[in-house]
PDB file of C-alpha atoms in Angstrom:
ATOM      1  CA  UNK U   1       2.279  20.544  -7.107  1.00  0.00           C
ATOM      2  CA  UNK U   2       2.537  18.628  -3.879  1.00  0.00           C
ATOM      3  CA  UNK U   3       5.895  17.133  -3.168  1.00  0.00           C
ATOM      4  CA  UNK U   4       7.364  15.179  -0.242  1.00  0.00           C
ATOM      5  CA  UNK U   5      10.957  14.146   0.165  1.00  0.00           C
ATOM      6  CA  UNK U   6      12.194  11.914   2.884  1.00  0.00           C
ATOM      7  CA  UNK U   7      15.872  11.845   3.871  1.00  0.00           C
ATOM      8  CA  UNK U   8      18.112  10.845   6.677  1.00  0.00           C
ATOM      9  CA  UNK U   9      18.283   7.105   6.364  1.00  0.00           C
ATOM     10  CA  UNK U  10      21.446   5.115   6.696  1.00  0.00           C
ATOM     11  CA  UNK U  11      23.212   2.346   8.419  1.00  0.00           C
ATOM     12  CA  UNK U  12      23.160   2.240  12.178  1.00  0.00           C
ATOM     13  CA  UNK U  13      24.094  -0.221  14.914  1.00  0.00           C
ATOM     14  CA  UNK U  14      21.402  -1.705  17.098  1.00  0.00           C
ATOM     15  CA  UNK U  15      20.690   0.499  20.020  1.00  0.00           C
ATOM     16  CA  UNK U  16      21.712   3.595  18.082  1.00  0.00           C
ATOM     17  CA  UNK U  17      19.718   6.601  16.851  1.00  0.00           C
ATOM     18  CA  UNK U  18      18.847   8.176  13.584  1.00  0.00           C
ATOM     19  CA  UNK U  19      16.800  11.219  12.552  1.00  0.00           C
ATOM     20  CA  UNK U  20      14.718  11.249   9.496  1.00  0.00           C
ATOM     21  CA  UNK U  21      13.271  14.307   7.727  1.00  0.00           C
ATOM     22  CA  UNK U  22      10.358  14.867   5.476  1.00  0.00           C
ATOM     23  CA  UNK U  23      10.352  18.084   3.478  1.00  0.00           C
ATOM     24  CA  UNK U  24       6.949  19.067   2.189  1.00  0.00           C
ATOM     25  CA  UNK U  25       5.909  21.606  -0.348  1.00  0.00           C
ATOM     26  CA  UNK U  26       3.016  22.565  -2.554  1.00  0.00           C
ATOM     27  CA  UNK U  27       0.140  22.523  -0.023  1.00  0.00           C
ATOM     28  CA  UNK U  28      -1.131  24.159   3.161  1.00  0.00           C
ATOM     29  CA  UNK U  29       0.601  22.423   5.972  1.00  0.00           C
ATOM     30  CA  UNK U  30      -2.091  23.232   8.534  1.00  0.00           C
ATOM     31  CA  UNK U  31      -4.709  21.319   6.553  1.00  0.00           C
ATOM     32  CA  UNK U  32      -2.904  18.086   6.502  1.00  0.00           C
ATOM     33  CA  UNK U  33      -1.688  15.247   8.655  1.00  0.00           C
ATOM     34  CA  UNK U  34       1.740  13.897   7.938  1.00  0.00           C
ATOM     35  CA  UNK U  35       2.626  10.405   8.663  1.00  0.00           C
ATOM     36  CA  UNK U  36       5.601   8.074   8.551  1.00  0.00           C
ATOM     37  CA  UNK U  37       5.209   4.573   7.166  1.00  0.00           C
ATOM     38  CA  UNK U  38       7.728   1.885   6.602  1.00  0.00           C
ATOM     39  CA  UNK U  39       8.128  -1.261   4.546  1.00  0.00           C
ATOM     40  CA  UNK U  40      10.439  -4.196   4.566  1.00  0.00           C
ATOM     41  CA  UNK U  41      10.614  -6.270   1.394  1.00  0.00           C
ATOM     42  CA  UNK U  42       7.913  -8.885   1.382  1.00  0.00           C
ATOM     43  CA  UNK U  43       5.953  -7.158   4.145  1.00  0.00           C
ATOM     44  CA  UNK U  44       2.973  -4.789   4.251  1.00  0.00           C
ATOM     45  CA  UNK U  45       3.656  -1.082   4.436  1.00  0.00           C
ATOM     46  CA  UNK U  46       2.660   0.048   7.891  1.00  0.00           C
ATOM     47  CA  UNK U  47       2.076   3.345   9.464  1.00  0.00           C
ATOM     48  CA  UNK U  48       4.292   4.044  12.452  1.00  0.00           C
ATOM     49  CA  UNK U  49       3.663   7.615  13.437  1.00  0.00           C
ATOM     50  CA  UNK U  50       1.630  10.687  12.423  1.00  0.00           C
ATOM     51  CA  UNK U  51       1.231  14.391  13.374  1.00  0.00           C
ATOM     52  CA  UNK U  52      -1.535  16.817  12.686  1.00  0.00           C
ATOM     53  CA  UNK U  53      -0.231  19.901  11.010  1.00  0.00           C
ATOM     54  CA  UNK U  54      -2.763  22.260  12.728  1.00  0.00           C
ATOM     55  CA  UNK U  55      -2.963  21.158  16.350  1.00  0.00           C
ATOM     56  CA  UNK U  56       0.221  19.077  16.693  1.00  0.00           C
ATOM     57  CA  UNK U  57      -1.472  15.930  17.956  1.00  0.00           C
ATOM     58  CA  UNK U  58       0.513  12.794  17.420  1.00  0.00           C
ATOM     59  CA  UNK U  59       0.066   9.021  17.331  1.00  0.00           C
ATOM     60  CA  UNK U  60       2.395   6.019  17.330  1.00  0.00           C
ATOM     61  CA  UNK U  61       2.158   2.388  16.585  1.00  0.00           C
ATOM     62  CA  UNK U  62       2.832   0.319  19.684  1.00  0.00           C
ATOM     63  CA  UNK U  63       6.032  -1.134  18.310  1.00  0.00           C
ATOM     64  CA  UNK U  64       7.750   2.257  18.303  1.00  0.00           C
ATOM     65  CA  UNK U  65       6.235   3.924  21.360  1.00  0.00           C
ATOM     66  CA  UNK U  66       8.907   5.237  23.759  1.00  0.00           C
ATOM     67  CA  UNK U  67      11.564   4.923  21.115  1.00  0.00           C
ATOM     68  CA  UNK U  68      10.439   7.200  18.268  1.00  0.00           C
ATOM     69  CA  UNK U  69       9.364  10.808  18.352  1.00  0.00           C
ATOM     70  CA  UNK U  70       7.640  12.673  15.602  1.00  0.00           C
ATOM     71  CA  UNK U  71       7.787  16.444  15.462  1.00  0.00           C
ATOM     72  CA  UNK U  72       7.099  19.223  12.903  1.00  0.00           C
ATOM     73  CA  UNK U  73       8.337  22.604  12.037  1.00  0.00           C
ATOM     74  CA  UNK U  74       5.592  24.369  10.212  1.00  0.00           C
ATOM     75  CA  UNK U  75       7.825  27.297   9.264  1.00  0.00           C
ATOM     76  CA  UNK U  76      10.096  24.921   7.400  1.00  0.00           C
ATOM     77  CA  UNK U  77       7.280  22.624   6.253  1.00  0.00           C
ATOM     78  CA  UNK U  78       9.240  19.731   7.576  1.00  0.00           C
ATOM     79  CA  UNK U  79       8.365  16.748   9.703  1.00  0.00           C
ATOM     80  CA  UNK U  80      11.014  14.794  11.648  1.00  0.00           C
ATOM     81  CA  UNK U  81      11.221  11.364  13.119  1.00  0.00           C
ATOM     82  CA  UNK U  82      13.754  10.861  15.811  1.00  0.00           C
ATOM     83  CA  UNK U  83      14.440   7.217  16.177  1.00  0.00           C
ATOM     84  CA  UNK U  84      16.214   5.948  19.334  1.00  0.00           C
ATOM     85  CA  UNK U  85      17.124   2.471  20.638  1.00  0.00           C
ATOM     86  CA  UNK U  86      16.896   1.085  17.068  1.00  0.00           C
ATOM     87  CA  UNK U  87      16.422  -2.675  16.571  1.00  0.00           C
ATOM     88  CA  UNK U  88      17.171  -4.787  13.589  1.00  0.00           C
ATOM     89  CA  UNK U  89      13.492  -5.213  13.103  1.00  0.00           C
ATOM     90  CA  UNK U  90      13.298  -1.478  12.404  1.00  0.00           C
ATOM     91  CA  UNK U  91      15.186  -2.093   9.100  1.00  0.00           C
ATOM     92  CA  UNK U  92      12.938  -0.921   6.337  1.00  0.00           C
ATOM     93  CA  UNK U  93      12.389   1.717   3.718  1.00  0.00           C
ATOM     94  CA  UNK U  94      10.782   4.711   5.507  1.00  0.00           C
ATOM     95  CA  UNK U  95       8.151   6.859   3.679  1.00  0.00           C
ATOM     96  CA  UNK U  96       6.400   9.992   4.469  1.00  0.00           C
ATOM     97  CA  UNK U  97       2.896  10.823   3.310  1.00  0.00           C
ATOM     98  CA  UNK U  98       0.415  13.672   3.573  1.00  0.00           C
ATOM     99  CA  UNK U  99      -3.306  13.376   3.849  1.00  0.00           C
ATOM    100  CA  UNK U 100      -6.203  15.803   4.619  1.00  0.00           C
ATOM    101  CA  UNK U 101      -6.582  15.739   8.348  1.00  0.00           C
ATOM    102  CA  UNK U 102     -10.288  14.820   7.972  1.00  0.00           C
ATOM    103  CA  UNK U 103      -9.051  11.343   6.835  1.00  0.00           C
ATOM    104  CA  UNK U 104      -5.892  11.178   8.841  1.00  0.00           C
ATOM    105  CA  UNK U 105      -7.080   9.188  11.872  1.00  0.00           C
ATOM    106  CA  UNK U 106      -7.172   5.869  10.144  1.00  0.00           C
ATOM    107  CA  UNK U 107      -3.925   4.330   8.870  1.00  0.00           C
ATOM    108  CA  UNK U 108      -5.689   2.615   5.964  1.00  0.00           C
ATOM    109  CA  UNK U 109      -6.896   5.989   4.500  1.00  0.00           C
ATOM    110  CA  UNK U 110      -3.241   7.008   3.689  1.00  0.00           C
ATOM    111  CA  UNK U 111      -2.940   4.432   0.905  1.00  0.00           C
ATOM    112  CA  UNK U 112      -5.584   6.388  -1.067  1.00  0.00           C
ATOM    113  CA  UNK U 113      -3.350   9.568  -0.854  1.00  0.00           C
ATOM    114  CA  UNK U 114      -1.498  10.764  -3.909  1.00  0.00           C
ATOM    115  CA  UNK U 115       1.101  12.518  -1.702  1.00  0.00           C
ATOM    116  CA  UNK U 116       3.697   9.949  -1.091  1.00  0.00           C
ATOM    117  CA  UNK U 117       7.454  10.822  -1.038  1.00  0.00           C
ATOM    118  CA  UNK U 118      10.174   8.512  -2.121  1.00  0.00           C
ATOM    119  CA  UNK U 119      11.473   6.457   0.708  1.00  0.00           C
ATOM    120  CA  UNK U 120      14.719   6.461   2.648  1.00  0.00           C
ATOM    121  CA  UNK U 121      16.406   3.282   3.629  1.00  0.00           C
ATOM    122  CA  UNK U 122      17.237   2.545   7.293  1.00  0.00           C
ATOM    123  CA  UNK U 123      19.348  -0.507   8.040  1.00  0.00           C
ATOM    124  CA  UNK U 124      19.974  -1.587  11.584  1.00  0.00           C
ATOM    125  CA  UNK U 125      22.642  -4.120  12.269  1.00  0.00           C
ATOM    126  CA  UNK U 126      23.386  -6.209  15.388  1.00  0.00           C
TER     127      UNK U 126
END
């Protein structure tokens, strides 16, 4: 079965860095796009970055451009999110999700996916 596991969250001071990992199993990595979403209590879950498992193409939400970098290691079936220059507004539970790449170009499509991992909490303090 398909499983995703997010890890690496923690408490970090504003301006600091954190690296999240998403370990995936149970599917052919090359056929999917993997994305990172985040959600603060009382707010909508929003997509912040994604990477295509076959061609490596990436996309970012404007609020994290220049600060966050997504990457993938297909041999390890793992996707990473390097987060730099963290701000208090980055505080959220971060989730990874997989979707067939045919549908991966629209953030809203990810909510129809059955392949969500449990989130990892990132707390940024000033």
